[in-house]
Coordinates of C-alpha atoms in Angstrom, one line a residue:
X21 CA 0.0 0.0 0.0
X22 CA 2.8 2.4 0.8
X23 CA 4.4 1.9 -2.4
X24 CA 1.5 2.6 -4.5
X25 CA 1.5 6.0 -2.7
X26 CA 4.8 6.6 -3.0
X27 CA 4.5 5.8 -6.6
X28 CA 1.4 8.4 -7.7
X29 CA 3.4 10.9 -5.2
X30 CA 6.2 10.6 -7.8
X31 CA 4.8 10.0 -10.7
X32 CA 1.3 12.3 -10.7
X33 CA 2.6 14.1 -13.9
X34 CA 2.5 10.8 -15.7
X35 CA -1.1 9.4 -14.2
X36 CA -2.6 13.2 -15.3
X37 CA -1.7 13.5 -18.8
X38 CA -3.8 10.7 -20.0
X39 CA -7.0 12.0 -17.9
X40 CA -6.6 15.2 -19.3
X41 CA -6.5 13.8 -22.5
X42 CA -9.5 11.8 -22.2
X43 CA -11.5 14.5 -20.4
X44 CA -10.5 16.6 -23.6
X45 CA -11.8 14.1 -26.0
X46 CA -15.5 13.5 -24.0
X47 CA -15.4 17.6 -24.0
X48 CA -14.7 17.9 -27.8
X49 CA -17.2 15.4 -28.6
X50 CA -20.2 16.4 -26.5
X51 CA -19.6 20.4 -28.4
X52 CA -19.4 18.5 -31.6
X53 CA -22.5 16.5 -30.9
X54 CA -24.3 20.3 -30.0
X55 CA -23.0 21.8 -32.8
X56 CA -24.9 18.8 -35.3
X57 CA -28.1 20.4 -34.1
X58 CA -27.7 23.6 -35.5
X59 CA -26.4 21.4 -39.0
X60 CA -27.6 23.1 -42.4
X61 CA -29.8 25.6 -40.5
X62 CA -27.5 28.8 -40.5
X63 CA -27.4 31.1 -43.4
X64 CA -23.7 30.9 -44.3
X65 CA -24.0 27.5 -45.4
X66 CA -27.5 27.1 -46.6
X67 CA -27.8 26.0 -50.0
X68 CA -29.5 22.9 -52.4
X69 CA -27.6 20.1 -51.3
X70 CA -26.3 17.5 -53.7
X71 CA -28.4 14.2 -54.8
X72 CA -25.8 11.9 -52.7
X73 CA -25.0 14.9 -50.1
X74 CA -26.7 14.6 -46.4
X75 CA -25.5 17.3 -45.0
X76 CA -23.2 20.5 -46.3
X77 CA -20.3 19.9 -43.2
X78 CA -19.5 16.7 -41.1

């Protein structure tokens, strides 16, 4: 038990970069999944859409 203490103690940096990272990622997709709402509804990018087109940005 002591060890694995004295190991996050040392090594925090290491255990943080990864959390960060995936904390990031969850962040960036849950905007990205917000910003699909507003998809083809704002006035810059409205226009006829092409037969095999869905949307006019992924």
């Amino acid at each position: 038990m002591v060890n694995i203490i004295h190991l996050v103690r040392d090594h925090w940096a290491v255990a943080l970069f990864p959390i960060g990272f995936l904390v990031g990622w969850y962040f960036d997709n849950k905007n990205d999944e917000n910003l699909a709402i507003f998809r083809n509804k704002s006035k810059l990018f409205q226009r006829e859409l092409k037969p095999n087109e869905d949307t006019v940005w992924k």
